[in-house]
Coordinates of C-alpha atoms (C1' of nucleotides) in Angstrom, one line a residue:
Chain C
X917 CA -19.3 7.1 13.3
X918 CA -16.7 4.7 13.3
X919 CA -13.4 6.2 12.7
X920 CA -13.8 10.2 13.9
X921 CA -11.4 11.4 16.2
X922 CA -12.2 14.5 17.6
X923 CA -8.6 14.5 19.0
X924 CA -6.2 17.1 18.6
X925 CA -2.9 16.6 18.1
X926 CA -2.1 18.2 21.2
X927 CA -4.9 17.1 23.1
X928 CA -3.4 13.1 22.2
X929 CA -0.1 13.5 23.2
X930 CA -1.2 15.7 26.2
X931 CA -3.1 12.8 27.6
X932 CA -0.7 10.3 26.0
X933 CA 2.0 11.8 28.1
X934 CA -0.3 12.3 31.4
X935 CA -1.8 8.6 31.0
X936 CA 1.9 7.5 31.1
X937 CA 3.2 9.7 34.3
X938 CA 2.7 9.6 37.9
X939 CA 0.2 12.3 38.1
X940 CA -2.9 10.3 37.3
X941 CA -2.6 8.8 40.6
X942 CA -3.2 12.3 42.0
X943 CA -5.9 12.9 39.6
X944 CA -8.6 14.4 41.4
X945 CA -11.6 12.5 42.2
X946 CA -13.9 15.7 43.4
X947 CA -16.1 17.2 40.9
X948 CA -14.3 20.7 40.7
X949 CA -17.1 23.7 39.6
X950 CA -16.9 24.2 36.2
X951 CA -17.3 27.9 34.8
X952 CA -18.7 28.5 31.5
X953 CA -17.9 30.6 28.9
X954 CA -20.0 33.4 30.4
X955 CA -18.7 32.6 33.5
X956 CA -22.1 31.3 34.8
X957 CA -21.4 27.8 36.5
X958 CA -21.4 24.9 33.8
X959 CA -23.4 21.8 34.8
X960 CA -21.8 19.4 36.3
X961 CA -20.6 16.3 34.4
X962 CA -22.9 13.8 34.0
X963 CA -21.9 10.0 34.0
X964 CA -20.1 8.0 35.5
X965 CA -17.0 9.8 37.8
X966 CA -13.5 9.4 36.4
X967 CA -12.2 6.7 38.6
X968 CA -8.5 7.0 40.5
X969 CA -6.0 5.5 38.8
X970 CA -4.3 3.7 41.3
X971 CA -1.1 1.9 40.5
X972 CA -3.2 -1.5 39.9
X973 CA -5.1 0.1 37.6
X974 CA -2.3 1.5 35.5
X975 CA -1.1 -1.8 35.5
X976 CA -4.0 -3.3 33.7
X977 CA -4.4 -0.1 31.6
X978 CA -0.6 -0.8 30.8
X979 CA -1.2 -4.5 29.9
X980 CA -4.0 -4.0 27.9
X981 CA -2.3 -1.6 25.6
X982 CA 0.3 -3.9 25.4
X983 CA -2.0 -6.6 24.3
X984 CA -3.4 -4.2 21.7
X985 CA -0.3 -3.3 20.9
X986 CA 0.6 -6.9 19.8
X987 CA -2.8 -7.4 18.3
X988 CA -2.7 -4.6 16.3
X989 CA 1.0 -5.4 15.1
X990 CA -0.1 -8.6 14.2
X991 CA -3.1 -7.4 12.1
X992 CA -1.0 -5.1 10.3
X993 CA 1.4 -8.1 9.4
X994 CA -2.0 -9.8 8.3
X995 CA -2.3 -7.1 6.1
X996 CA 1.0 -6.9 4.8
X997 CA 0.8 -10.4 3.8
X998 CA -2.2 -10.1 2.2
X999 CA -0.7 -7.1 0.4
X1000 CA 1.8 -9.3 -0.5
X1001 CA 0.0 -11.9 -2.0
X1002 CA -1.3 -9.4 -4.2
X1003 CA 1.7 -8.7 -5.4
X1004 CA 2.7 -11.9 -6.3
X1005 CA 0.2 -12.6 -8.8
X1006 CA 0.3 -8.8 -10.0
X1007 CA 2.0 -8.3 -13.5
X1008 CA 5.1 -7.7 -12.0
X1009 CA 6.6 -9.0 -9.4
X1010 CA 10.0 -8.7 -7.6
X1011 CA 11.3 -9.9 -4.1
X1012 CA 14.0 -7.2 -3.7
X1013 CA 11.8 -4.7 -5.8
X1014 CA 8.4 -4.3 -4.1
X1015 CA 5.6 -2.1 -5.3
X1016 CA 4.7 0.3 -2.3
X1017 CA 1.6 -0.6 -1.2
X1018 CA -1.1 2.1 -2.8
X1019 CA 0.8 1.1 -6.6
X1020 CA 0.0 -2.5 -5.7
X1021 CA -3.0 -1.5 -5.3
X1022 CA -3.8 0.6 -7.8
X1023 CA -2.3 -1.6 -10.2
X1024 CA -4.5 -4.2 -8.9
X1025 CA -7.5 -2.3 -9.7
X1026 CA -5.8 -1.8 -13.1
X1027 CA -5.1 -5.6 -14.0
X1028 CA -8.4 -6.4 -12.8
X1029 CA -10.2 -3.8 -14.6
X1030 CA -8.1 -5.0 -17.9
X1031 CA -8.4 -8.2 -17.6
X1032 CA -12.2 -7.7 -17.4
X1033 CA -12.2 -5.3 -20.5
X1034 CA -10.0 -8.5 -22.5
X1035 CA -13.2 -10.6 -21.5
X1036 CA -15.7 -8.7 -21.8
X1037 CA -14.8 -7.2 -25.3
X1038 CA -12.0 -9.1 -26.4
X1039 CA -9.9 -6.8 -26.5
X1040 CA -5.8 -7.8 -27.0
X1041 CA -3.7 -8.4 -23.7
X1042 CA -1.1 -7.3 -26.0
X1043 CA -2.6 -4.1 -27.2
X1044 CA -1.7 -0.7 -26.4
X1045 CA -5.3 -0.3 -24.7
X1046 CA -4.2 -2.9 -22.5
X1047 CA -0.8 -1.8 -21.6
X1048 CA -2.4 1.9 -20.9
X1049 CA -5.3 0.2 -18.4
X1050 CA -2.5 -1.3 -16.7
X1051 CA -0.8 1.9 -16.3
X1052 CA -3.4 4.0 -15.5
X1053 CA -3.0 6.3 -12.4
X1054 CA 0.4 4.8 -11.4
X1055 CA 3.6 6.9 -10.8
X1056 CA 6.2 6.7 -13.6
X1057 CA 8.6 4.1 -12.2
X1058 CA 5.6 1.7 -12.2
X1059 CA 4.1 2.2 -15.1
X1060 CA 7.6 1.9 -16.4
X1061 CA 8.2 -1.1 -14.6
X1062 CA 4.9 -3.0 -15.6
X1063 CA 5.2 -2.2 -19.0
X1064 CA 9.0 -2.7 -19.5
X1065 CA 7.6 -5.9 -17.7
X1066 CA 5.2 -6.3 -20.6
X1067 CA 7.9 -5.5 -23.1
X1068 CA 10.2 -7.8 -22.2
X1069 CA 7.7 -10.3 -22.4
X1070 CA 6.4 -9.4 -26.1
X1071 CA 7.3 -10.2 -29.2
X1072 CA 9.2 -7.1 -31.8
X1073 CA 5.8 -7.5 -33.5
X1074 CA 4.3 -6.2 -30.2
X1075 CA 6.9 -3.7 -29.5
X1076 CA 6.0 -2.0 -33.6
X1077 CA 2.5 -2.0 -32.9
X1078 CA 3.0 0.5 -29.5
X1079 CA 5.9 1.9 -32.1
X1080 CA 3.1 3.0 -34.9
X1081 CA 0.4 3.5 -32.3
X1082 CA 2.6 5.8 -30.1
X1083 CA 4.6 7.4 -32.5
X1084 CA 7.4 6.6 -30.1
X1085 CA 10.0 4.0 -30.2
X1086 CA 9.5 1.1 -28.0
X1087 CA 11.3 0.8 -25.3
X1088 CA 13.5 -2.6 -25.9
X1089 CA 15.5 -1.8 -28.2
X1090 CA 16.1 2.3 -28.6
X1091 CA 19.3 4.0 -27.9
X1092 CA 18.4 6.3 -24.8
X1093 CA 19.5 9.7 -24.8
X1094 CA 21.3 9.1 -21.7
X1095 CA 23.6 7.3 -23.4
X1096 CA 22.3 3.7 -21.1
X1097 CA 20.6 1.6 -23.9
X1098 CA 18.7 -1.6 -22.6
X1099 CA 18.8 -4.3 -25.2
X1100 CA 17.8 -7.8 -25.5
X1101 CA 19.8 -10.3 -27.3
X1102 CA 17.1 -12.0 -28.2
X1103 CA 13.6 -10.1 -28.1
X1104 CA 11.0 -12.0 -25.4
X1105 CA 13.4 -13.5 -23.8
X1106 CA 15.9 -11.9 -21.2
X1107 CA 19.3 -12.6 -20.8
X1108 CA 20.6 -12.9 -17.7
X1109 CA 20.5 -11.6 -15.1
X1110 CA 16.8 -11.2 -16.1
X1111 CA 16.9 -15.0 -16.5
X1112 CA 16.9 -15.2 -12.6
X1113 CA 13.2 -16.8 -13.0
X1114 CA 11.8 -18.1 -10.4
X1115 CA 10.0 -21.8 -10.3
X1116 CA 7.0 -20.0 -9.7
X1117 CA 6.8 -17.6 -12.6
X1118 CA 8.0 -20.0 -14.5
X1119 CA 4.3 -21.8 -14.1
X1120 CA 3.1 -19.1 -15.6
X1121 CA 5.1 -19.8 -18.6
X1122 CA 4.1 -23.4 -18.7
X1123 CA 0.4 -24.8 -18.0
X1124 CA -0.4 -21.8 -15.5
X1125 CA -2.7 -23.4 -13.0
X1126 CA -3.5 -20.0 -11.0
X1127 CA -1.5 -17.8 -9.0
X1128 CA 1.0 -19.2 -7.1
X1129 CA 1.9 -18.9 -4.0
X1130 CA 5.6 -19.3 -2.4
X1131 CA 4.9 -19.3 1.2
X1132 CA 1.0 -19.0 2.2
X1133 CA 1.4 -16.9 5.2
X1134 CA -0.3 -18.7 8.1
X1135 CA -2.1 -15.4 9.0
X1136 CA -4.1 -15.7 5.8
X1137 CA -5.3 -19.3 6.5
X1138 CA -5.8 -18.6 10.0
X1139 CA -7.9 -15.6 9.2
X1140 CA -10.1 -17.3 7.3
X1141 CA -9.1 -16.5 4.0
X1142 CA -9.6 -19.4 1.7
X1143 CA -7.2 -20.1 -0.4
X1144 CA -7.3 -19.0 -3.8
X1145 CA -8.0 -21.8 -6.3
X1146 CA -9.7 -21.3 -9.0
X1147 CA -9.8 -18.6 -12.1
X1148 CA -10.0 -15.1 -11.7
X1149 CA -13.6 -14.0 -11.7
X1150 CA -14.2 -10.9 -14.0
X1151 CA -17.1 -9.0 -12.4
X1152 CA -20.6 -9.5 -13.5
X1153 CA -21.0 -5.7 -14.1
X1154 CA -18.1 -4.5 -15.2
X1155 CA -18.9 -1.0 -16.1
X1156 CA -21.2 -0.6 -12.9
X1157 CA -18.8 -2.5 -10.5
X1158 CA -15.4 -0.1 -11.9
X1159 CA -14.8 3.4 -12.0
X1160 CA -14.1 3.2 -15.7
X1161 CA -13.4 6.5 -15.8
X1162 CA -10.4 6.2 -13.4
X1163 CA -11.0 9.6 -12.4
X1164 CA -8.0 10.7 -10.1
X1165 CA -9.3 11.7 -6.8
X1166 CA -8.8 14.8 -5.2
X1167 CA -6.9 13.6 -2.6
X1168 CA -4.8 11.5 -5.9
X1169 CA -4.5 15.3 -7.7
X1170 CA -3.5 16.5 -4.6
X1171 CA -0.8 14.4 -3.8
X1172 CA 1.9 15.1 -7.0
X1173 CA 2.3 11.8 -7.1
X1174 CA 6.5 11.1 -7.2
X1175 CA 7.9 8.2 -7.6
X1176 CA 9.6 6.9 -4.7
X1177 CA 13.1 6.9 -5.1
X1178 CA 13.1 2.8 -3.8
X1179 CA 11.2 1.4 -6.7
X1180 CA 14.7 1.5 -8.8
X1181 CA 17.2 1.4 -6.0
X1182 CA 18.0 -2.0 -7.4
X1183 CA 17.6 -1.6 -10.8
X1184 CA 20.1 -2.5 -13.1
X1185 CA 21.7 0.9 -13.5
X1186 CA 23.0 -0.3 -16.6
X1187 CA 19.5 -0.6 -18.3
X1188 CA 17.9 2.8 -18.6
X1189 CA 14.8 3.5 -20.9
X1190 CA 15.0 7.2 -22.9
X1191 CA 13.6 10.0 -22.1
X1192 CA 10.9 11.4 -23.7
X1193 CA 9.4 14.1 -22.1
X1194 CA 8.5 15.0 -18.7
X1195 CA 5.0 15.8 -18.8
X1196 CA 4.1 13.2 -16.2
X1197 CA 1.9 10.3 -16.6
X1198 CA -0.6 10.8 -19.3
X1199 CA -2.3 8.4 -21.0
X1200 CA -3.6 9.2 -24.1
X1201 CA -3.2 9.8 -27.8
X1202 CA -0.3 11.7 -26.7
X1203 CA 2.0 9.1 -25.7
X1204 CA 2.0 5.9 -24.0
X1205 CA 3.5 6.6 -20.7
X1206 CA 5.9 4.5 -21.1
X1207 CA 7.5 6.7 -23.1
X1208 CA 7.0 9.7 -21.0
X1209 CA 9.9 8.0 -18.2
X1210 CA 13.0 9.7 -17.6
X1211 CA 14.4 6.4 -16.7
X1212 CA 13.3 2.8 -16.5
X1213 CA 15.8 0.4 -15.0
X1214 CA 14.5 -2.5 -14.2
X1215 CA 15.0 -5.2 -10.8
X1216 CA 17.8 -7.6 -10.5
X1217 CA 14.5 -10.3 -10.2
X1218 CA 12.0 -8.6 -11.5
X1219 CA 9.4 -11.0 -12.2
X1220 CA 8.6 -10.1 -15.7
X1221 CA 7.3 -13.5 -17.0
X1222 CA 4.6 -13.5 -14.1
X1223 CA 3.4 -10.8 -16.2
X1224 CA 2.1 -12.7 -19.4
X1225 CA -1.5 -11.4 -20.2
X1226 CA -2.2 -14.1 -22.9
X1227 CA -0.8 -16.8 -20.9
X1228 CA -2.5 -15.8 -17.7
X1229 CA -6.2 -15.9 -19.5
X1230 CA -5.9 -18.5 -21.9
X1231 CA -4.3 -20.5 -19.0
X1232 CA -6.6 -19.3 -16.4
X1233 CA -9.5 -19.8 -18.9
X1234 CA -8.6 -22.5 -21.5
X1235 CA -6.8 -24.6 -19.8
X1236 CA -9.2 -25.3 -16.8
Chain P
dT382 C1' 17.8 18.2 4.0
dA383 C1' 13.3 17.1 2.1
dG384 C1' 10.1 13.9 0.8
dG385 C1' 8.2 9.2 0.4
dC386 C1' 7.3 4.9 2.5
dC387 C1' 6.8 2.1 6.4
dA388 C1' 6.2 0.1 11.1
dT389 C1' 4.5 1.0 15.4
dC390 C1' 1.9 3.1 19.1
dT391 C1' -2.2 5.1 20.5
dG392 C1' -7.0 6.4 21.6
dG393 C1' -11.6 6.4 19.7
dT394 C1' -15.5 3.8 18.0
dC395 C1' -18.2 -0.1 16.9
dC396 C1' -19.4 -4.8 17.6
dT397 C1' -20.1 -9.2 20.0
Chain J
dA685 C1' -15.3 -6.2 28.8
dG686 C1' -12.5 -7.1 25.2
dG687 C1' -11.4 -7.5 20.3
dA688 C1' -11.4 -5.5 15.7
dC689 C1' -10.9 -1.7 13.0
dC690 C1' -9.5 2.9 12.0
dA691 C1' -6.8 7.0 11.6
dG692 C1' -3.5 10.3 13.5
dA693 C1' 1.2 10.9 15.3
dT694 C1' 5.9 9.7 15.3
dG695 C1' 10.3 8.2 14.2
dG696 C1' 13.4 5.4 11.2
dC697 C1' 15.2 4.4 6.8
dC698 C1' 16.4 5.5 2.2
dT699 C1' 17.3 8.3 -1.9
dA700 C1' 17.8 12.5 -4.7

DNA sequence: TAGGCCATCTGGTCCT
DNA sequence: AGGACCAGATGGCCTA
């Protein structure tokens, strides 16, 4: 079983602590008698003897863990960049803003599952089904974030519909009881500093040709990764291959999900969505979540044109 | 100060 | 034997 540590806590750092001192020089080399629990003499150990640790051997034992250390490092950055790359071609993205890594990823699961349920029954990208996919299982700021990404993008028509469907008032242009009141001079399109687009997103905006990406990290070529280059591939199966029913798992139910204070720490602290309740995320004829935030602010670079449902498909898919 | 997120170190396990 | 992968532990940083 690949994975198990039988390890206790104490156990590790005991023999963390007595793998890094002196003493396992000393350690002794002669088969001491063993008593059992009922004091009757255990067998000996079988296999191979413990061998000394000399000093030469602690030196290898050191350098090797160094080397892992480095390897692993570098796998993590692997990751990371991977991660990364995710992010970039997720519905929203920001440089200074960065979705912690589980939102990235469970908004990936999200996009991809919505984007499938757009092809598969042709569903709107700009309907409120959509919008609630996206935000499904995500903490509050993100959710906010993704669809305040989605809003911005939108036309008023758009913003009416989640008005009538929700019951709420969309987020764009509504007085917030806080007093902070984000509006758009002109609807769809931001004014600065939300014009801060970058070249990239802007593709996304004009003859999309796939996700784009800034800097390829050379981890991802060098691991074999090919680059991405085509459409995105809905899955064959999309009710088999997707939890559709996006139950929260235990270990999700457990957790209380809060929203990490970061996700807004550069959010324009002028541009705060209303309150509307704090039930928590719940998706449902009760409210679009969206609604549900205390706040919404959104990042100095937020990426919200990256986020253009109708231009990513039709560019992704029509224009190939 | 608590809690969330992250990077790093570490030892165990599996695979080549 | 050595590398990849994994998960636990730990400490740092940040924010409410």
């Amino acid at each position: 079983m690949r994975g198990h540590h039988g390890l206790t806590v104490g156990s590790r750092i005991h023999s963390c602590t007595e793998m890094g001192s002196e003493d396992m020089e000393e350690e002794e080399e002669d088969e001491e008698e063993e008593i059992g629990p009922n004091g009757e003499n255990a067998p000996k150990r079988r296999g191979p003897k413990k061998k000394k640790m000399t000093k030469a051997r602690q030196e290898r034992f050191r350098a090797r863990r160094v080397k892992a250390n480095a390897r692993e490092r570098s796998r993590m950055h692997g990751l990371n960049d991977a991660l990364d790359s995710l992010r970039r071609v997720m519905p929203c993205y920001s440089k200074t803003q960065k979705l912690s890594k589980i939102e990235t990823l469970r908004l990936a699961r999200n996009y991809i599952w919505a984007l499938s349920e757009v092809l598969e029954s042709g569903q709107s990208t700009e309907s409120h089904g959509f919008v609630e996919m996206l935000c499904k299982g995500l903490s509050q700021p993100t959710s906010n974030l993704v669809a305040g990404c989605l809003q911005l993008e939108q036309s008023p028509m758009i913003l009416n519909k989640l008005e009538d469907k929700c019951g709420v008032p969309g987020v764009g242009g509504v007085g917030g009881q806080a007093g902070h009141t984000l509006s758009y001079p002109s609807p769809g399109l931001p004014s600065p500093p939300y014009g801060s687009l970058e070249a990239s997103h802007l593709l996304h905006m004009k003859g999309f040709k796939g996700p784009v990406y800034d800097n390829p990290s050379p981890n991802e070529c060098s691991s074999g990764t090919p680059p991405y280059d085509g459409p995105l591939t809905p899955p064959l199966s999309i009710s088999g291959n997707f939890a559709l029913k996006q139950e929260t798992s235990p270990h999700e139910s457990e957790r209380n999900y809060t929203p990490h204070p970061g996700h807004h720490a550069h959010y324009l602290s002028s541009h705060h969505y209303p309150t509307s309740t704090s039930a928590g995320l719940q998706v449902g004829p009760q409210g679009h979540p969206l609604f549900q935030a205390s706040r919404y602010e959104l990042p100095l670079d937020v990426a919200f044109d990256s986020f253009t449902p109708s231009h990513l498909i039709t560019s992704q898919m029509g224009t190939i």
